[in-house]
Amino acid sequence: MEDHGGNILCLSTPNIGTEFIFTLPIGENHELDIKHCLPVSANEIRQTRHNSSTYKHPLDNSGEEYTLEQSIINSPIERKIKILVTDDEPLYRNIIRKHFSENTLLADKIELCFASSCQESVALDKQNKFHIIIMDIDLGEESLDGFDTVTNLRSEGSTAKIIIHSNRVTLDYSNNVHAVGAQGFLPKPLLKVHLLKIIDSLIKENAV
């Protein structure tokens, strides 16, 4: 930053937060067409968000999430939607669990289970006959991978809508999804809005 003539300033206030201020010089002899002024402090950012009803972060799906949640909550289904998440990372499983625990009305519509291996996933599906299975690809050295697990699930008669997801997005993975009997591929981490869309589409297909 300093090599380019800029500066970094850190302002920290106990029990309030920390602000980092970055400055860089404007190139010489360039006329600027300034249409918007950026906020200069955390307080100004918070005030801007509070005052503007049209403010929306580019990754803010809260409006769509709310609409989907209400659609699921108000659906006339008489039994819970059974979802199995197969992933060997406990922290990630907790993130998925939190997607539903934040709304008790939504949680009442969902039966959420977790597996960490191929064997556990197949055994749980035999017992529960899940509607939706979210399948990670890498399940650890002691387990078959997600693709082989989906193959085993289908050979055991699973009728679930299976979505494979991974942080490794390659063309080969995308091509293998349908070959093993899964319905789709989503990158990791799985956003709540994507999971809600899967559930909502299942309800509208009368597959519950």
Tab-separated table of C-alpha atoms in Angstrom:
chain	number	residue	atom	x	y	z
A	1	MET	CA	0.000	0.000	0.000
A	2	GLU	CA	2.765	2.429	0.996
A	3	ASP	CA	4.768	1.561	-2.132
A	4	HIS	CA	1.865	3.006	-4.128
A	5	GLY	CA	1.712	6.168	-2.057
A	6	GLY	CA	-1.163	5.013	0.090
A	7	ASN	CA	-1.848	4.580	3.766
A	8	ILE	CA	-3.610	2.235	6.167
A	9	LEU	CA	-5.099	3.527	9.397
A	10	CYS	CA	-6.673	1.404	12.114
A	11	LEU	CA	-9.124	2.893	14.616
A	12	SER	CA	-10.326	0.665	17.441
A	13	THR	CA	-12.903	1.482	20.116
A	14	PRO	CA	-13.536	-0.932	23.025
A	15	ASN	CA	-16.990	-2.592	22.937
A	16	ILE	CA	-17.786	-0.888	19.622
A	17	GLY	CA	-15.489	-2.260	16.933
A	18	THR	CA	-12.531	-1.618	14.691
A	19	GLU	CA	-12.326	0.456	11.514
A	20	PHE	CA	-9.631	0.081	8.856
A	21	ILE	CA	-9.152	3.093	6.578
A	22	PHE	CA	-7.320	2.643	3.278
A	23	THR	CA	-6.174	5.554	1.134
A	24	LEU	CA	-4.601	5.585	-2.322
A	25	PRO	CA	-3.664	8.597	-4.431
A	26	ILE	CA	-5.755	9.426	-7.490
A	27	GLY	CA	-3.841	9.264	-10.770
A	28	GLU	CA	-2.711	12.618	-12.124
A	29	ASN	CA	-4.446	14.446	-14.960
A	30	HIS	CA	-7.592	12.358	-14.842
A	31	GLU	CA	-10.951	14.051	-14.652
A	32	LEU	CA	-13.294	12.152	-12.388
A	33	ASP	CA	-16.986	11.598	-12.935
A	34	ILE	CA	-18.039	11.212	-9.315
A	35	LYS	CA	-21.653	10.084	-8.978
A	36	HIS	CA	-21.620	8.574	-5.508
A	37	CYS	CA	-19.721	9.211	-2.310
A	38	LEU	CA	-18.675	6.193	-0.321
A	39	PRO	CA	-19.368	6.185	3.421
A	40	VAL	CA	-16.280	7.026	5.459
A	41	SER	CA	-17.062	5.295	8.753
A	42	ALA	CA	-18.830	2.259	10.180
A	43	ASN	CA	-21.463	4.551	11.707
A	44	GLU	CA	-22.159	6.121	8.328
A	45	ILE	CA	-22.511	2.685	6.730
A	46	ARG	CA	-24.979	1.605	9.422
A	47	GLN	CA	-26.918	4.846	9.047
A	48	THR	CA	-27.054	4.419	5.253
A	49	ARG	CA	-28.450	0.916	5.610
A	50	HIS	CA	-30.971	2.072	8.210
A	51	ASN	CA	-32.223	5.043	6.173
A	52	SER	CA	-32.376	3.410	2.746
A	53	SER	CA	-35.202	0.947	2.153
A	54	THR	CA	-33.685	0.132	-1.227
A	55	TYR	CA	-30.233	-0.734	0.124
A	56	LYS	CA	-29.315	-4.330	-0.589
A	57	HIS	CA	-25.985	-6.058	-0.363
A	58	PRO	CA	-25.177	-7.927	-3.603
A	59	LEU	CA	-25.193	-11.246	-1.705
A	60	ASP	CA	-28.211	-10.449	0.453
A	61	ASN	CA	-30.874	-13.088	-0.243
A	62	SER	CA	-32.973	-12.262	2.827
A	63	GLY	CA	-36.038	-11.193	0.812
A	64	GLU	CA	-36.034	-14.294	-1.337
A	65	GLU	CA	-35.296	-16.486	1.684
A	66	TYR	CA	-38.279	-15.045	3.537
A	67	THR	CA	-40.596	-15.652	0.564
A	68	LEU	CA	-39.423	-19.247	0.210
A	69	GLU	CA	-39.672	-19.886	3.945
A	70	GLN	CA	-43.256	-18.630	3.995
A	71	SER	CA	-44.110	-20.768	0.974
A	72	ILE	CA	-42.768	-23.865	2.744
A	73	ILE	CA	-44.332	-23.003	6.113
A	74	ASN	CA	-47.755	-22.370	4.553
A	75	SER	CA	-47.670	-25.436	2.307
A	76	PRO	CA	-50.446	-27.971	2.936
A	77	ILE	CA	-48.083	-30.945	3.311
A	78	GLU	CA	-49.091	-33.255	6.153
A	79	ARG	CA	-45.732	-34.858	6.844
A	80	LYS	CA	-42.242	-33.527	7.366
A	81	ILE	CA	-39.766	-33.188	4.531
A	82	LYS	CA	-36.931	-35.593	5.273
A	83	ILE	CA	-33.475	-34.282	4.400
A	84	LEU	CA	-30.152	-36.086	4.726
A	85	VAL	CA	-26.903	-34.144	4.573
A	86	THR	CA	-23.883	-36.363	3.987
A	87	ASP	CA	-20.662	-34.539	4.875
A	88	ASP	CA	-17.683	-35.555	6.996
A	89	GLU	CA	-17.022	-32.066	8.394
A	90	PRO	CA	-18.836	-31.438	11.739
A	91	LEU	CA	-18.501	-27.655	11.420
A	92	TYR	CA	-20.165	-27.657	8.018
A	93	ARG	CA	-22.979	-29.888	9.264
A	94	ASN	CA	-23.607	-27.331	12.018
A	95	ILE	CA	-23.870	-24.566	9.411
A	96	ILE	CA	-26.572	-26.510	7.567
A	97	ARG	CA	-28.346	-27.227	10.867
A	98	LYS	CA	-28.374	-23.512	11.651
A	99	HIS	CA	-30.204	-22.798	8.363
A	100	PHE	CA	-33.318	-24.363	9.908
A	101	SER	CA	-32.913	-23.781	13.642
A	102	GLU	CA	-33.278	-20.006	13.171
A	103	ASN	CA	-36.954	-20.366	12.268
A	104	THR	CA	-38.993	-22.739	14.457
A	105	LEU	CA	-41.969	-22.726	12.065
A	106	LEU	CA	-39.680	-23.833	9.259
A	107	ALA	CA	-37.987	-26.389	11.502
A	108	ASP	CA	-41.386	-27.942	12.216
A	109	LYS	CA	-41.697	-28.781	8.513
A	110	ILE	CA	-38.260	-30.389	8.249
A	111	GLU	CA	-36.714	-33.591	9.553
A	112	LEU	CA	-32.973	-33.103	9.221
A	113	CYS	CA	-30.448	-35.944	9.526
A	114	PHE	CA	-26.705	-36.138	9.010
A	115	ALA	CA	-24.257	-38.794	7.845
A	116	SER	CA	-20.480	-38.648	7.585
A	117	SER	CA	-19.767	-41.655	5.355
A	118	CYS	CA	-21.119	-43.729	2.493
A	119	GLN	CA	-22.111	-46.607	4.735
A	120	GLU	CA	-23.947	-44.367	7.198
A	121	SER	CA	-25.732	-42.550	4.398
A	122	VAL	CA	-27.032	-45.737	2.768
A	123	ALA	CA	-28.087	-47.211	6.126
A	124	LEU	CA	-29.983	-44.054	7.148
A	125	ASP	CA	-31.783	-43.814	3.813
A	126	LYS	CA	-32.969	-47.404	4.129
A	127	GLN	CA	-34.521	-46.527	7.491
A	128	ASN	CA	-35.953	-43.109	6.666
A	129	LYS	CA	-36.573	-42.915	2.887
A	130	PHE	CA	-35.415	-39.317	2.563
A	131	HIS	CA	-36.979	-36.837	0.160
A	132	ILE	CA	-33.751	-34.878	-0.331
A	133	ILE	CA	-30.115	-35.914	0.037
A	134	ILE	CA	-27.283	-33.373	-0.063
A	135	MET	CA	-24.110	-35.284	-0.891
A	136	ASP	CA	-20.540	-34.062	-0.470
A	137	ILE	CA	-17.952	-35.592	-2.809
A	138	ASP	CA	-14.980	-35.953	-0.453
A	139	LEU	CA	-16.033	-38.061	2.527
A	140	GLY	CA	-12.618	-38.914	3.942
A	141	GLU	CA	-10.064	-41.621	3.268
A	142	GLU	CA	-12.049	-44.386	4.985
A	143	SER	CA	-15.224	-43.881	2.955
A	144	LEU	CA	-16.262	-44.152	-0.658
A	145	ASP	CA	-16.638	-40.760	-2.314
A	146	GLY	CA	-19.945	-39.026	-2.942
A	147	PHE	CA	-20.361	-40.331	-6.474
A	148	ASP	CA	-19.965	-43.962	-5.381
A	149	THR	CA	-22.318	-43.280	-2.484
A	150	VAL	CA	-25.017	-41.994	-4.861
A	151	THR	CA	-24.550	-45.100	-7.012
A	152	ASN	CA	-25.023	-47.288	-3.925
A	153	LEU	CA	-28.081	-45.301	-2.836
A	154	ARG	CA	-29.730	-45.767	-6.226
A	155	SER	CA	-28.885	-49.470	-6.297
A	156	GLU	CA	-30.590	-49.793	-2.892
A	157	GLY	CA	-33.740	-48.171	-4.296
A	158	SER	CA	-33.404	-44.599	-3.031
A	159	THR	CA	-35.920	-42.268	-4.695
A	160	ALA	CA	-34.597	-39.091	-3.065
A	161	LYS	CA	-33.754	-35.953	-4.980
A	162	ILE	CA	-29.979	-36.044	-4.669
A	163	ILE	CA	-27.884	-32.900	-4.994
A	164	ILE	CA	-24.119	-33.309	-5.108
A	165	HIS	CA	-22.082	-30.414	-3.816
A	166	SER	CA	-18.397	-29.700	-3.409
A	167	ASN	CA	-15.866	-26.898	-3.249
A	168	ARG	CA	-14.171	-28.563	-6.220
A	169	VAL	CA	-16.036	-27.385	-9.290
A	170	THR	CA	-14.749	-29.062	-12.460
A	171	LEU	CA	-16.330	-30.123	-15.723
A	172	ASP	CA	-15.707	-33.799	-14.900
A	173	TYR	CA	-17.660	-33.449	-11.657
A	174	SER	CA	-20.544	-31.749	-13.437
A	175	ASN	CA	-20.655	-34.493	-16.075
A	176	ASN	CA	-20.605	-37.248	-13.456
A	177	VAL	CA	-23.589	-35.871	-11.534
A	178	HIS	CA	-26.302	-37.206	-13.842
A	179	ALA	CA	-24.294	-40.297	-14.764
A	180	VAL	CA	-24.517	-41.629	-11.195
A	181	GLY	CA	-28.177	-40.725	-10.762
A	182	ALA	CA	-28.088	-37.345	-9.002
A	183	GLN	CA	-30.344	-34.478	-10.050
A	184	GLY	CA	-27.986	-31.560	-9.709
A	185	PHE	CA	-24.721	-30.019	-8.567
A	186	LEU	CA	-24.244	-27.001	-6.300
A	187	PRO	CA	-20.958	-25.450	-5.156
A	188	LYS	CA	-19.974	-25.493	-1.520
A	189	PRO	CA	-20.869	-23.856	0.822
A	190	LEU	CA	-24.550	-24.511	0.228
A	191	LEU	CA	-26.459	-21.262	0.623
A	192	LYS	CA	-29.676	-21.357	2.602
A	193	VAL	CA	-31.604	-19.871	-0.312
A	194	HIS	CA	-30.493	-22.757	-2.568
A	195	LEU	CA	-31.613	-25.335	-0.038
A	196	LEU	CA	-34.976	-23.598	0.356
A	197	LYS	CA	-35.433	-23.603	-3.424
A	198	ILE	CA	-34.842	-27.371	-3.532
A	199	ILE	CA	-37.404	-27.935	-0.773
A	200	ASP	CA	-39.946	-25.575	-2.347
A	201	SER	CA	-39.626	-27.226	-5.767
A	202	LEU	CA	-40.139	-30.649	-4.189
A	203	ILE	CA	-43.372	-29.469	-2.567
A	204	LYS	CA	-44.627	-27.964	-5.811
A	205	GLU	CA	-43.891	-31.220	-7.616
A	206	ASN	CA	-46.099	-33.013	-5.047
A	207	ALA	CA	-43.146	-35.260	-4.277
A	208	VAL	CA	-43.613	-35.138	-0.500
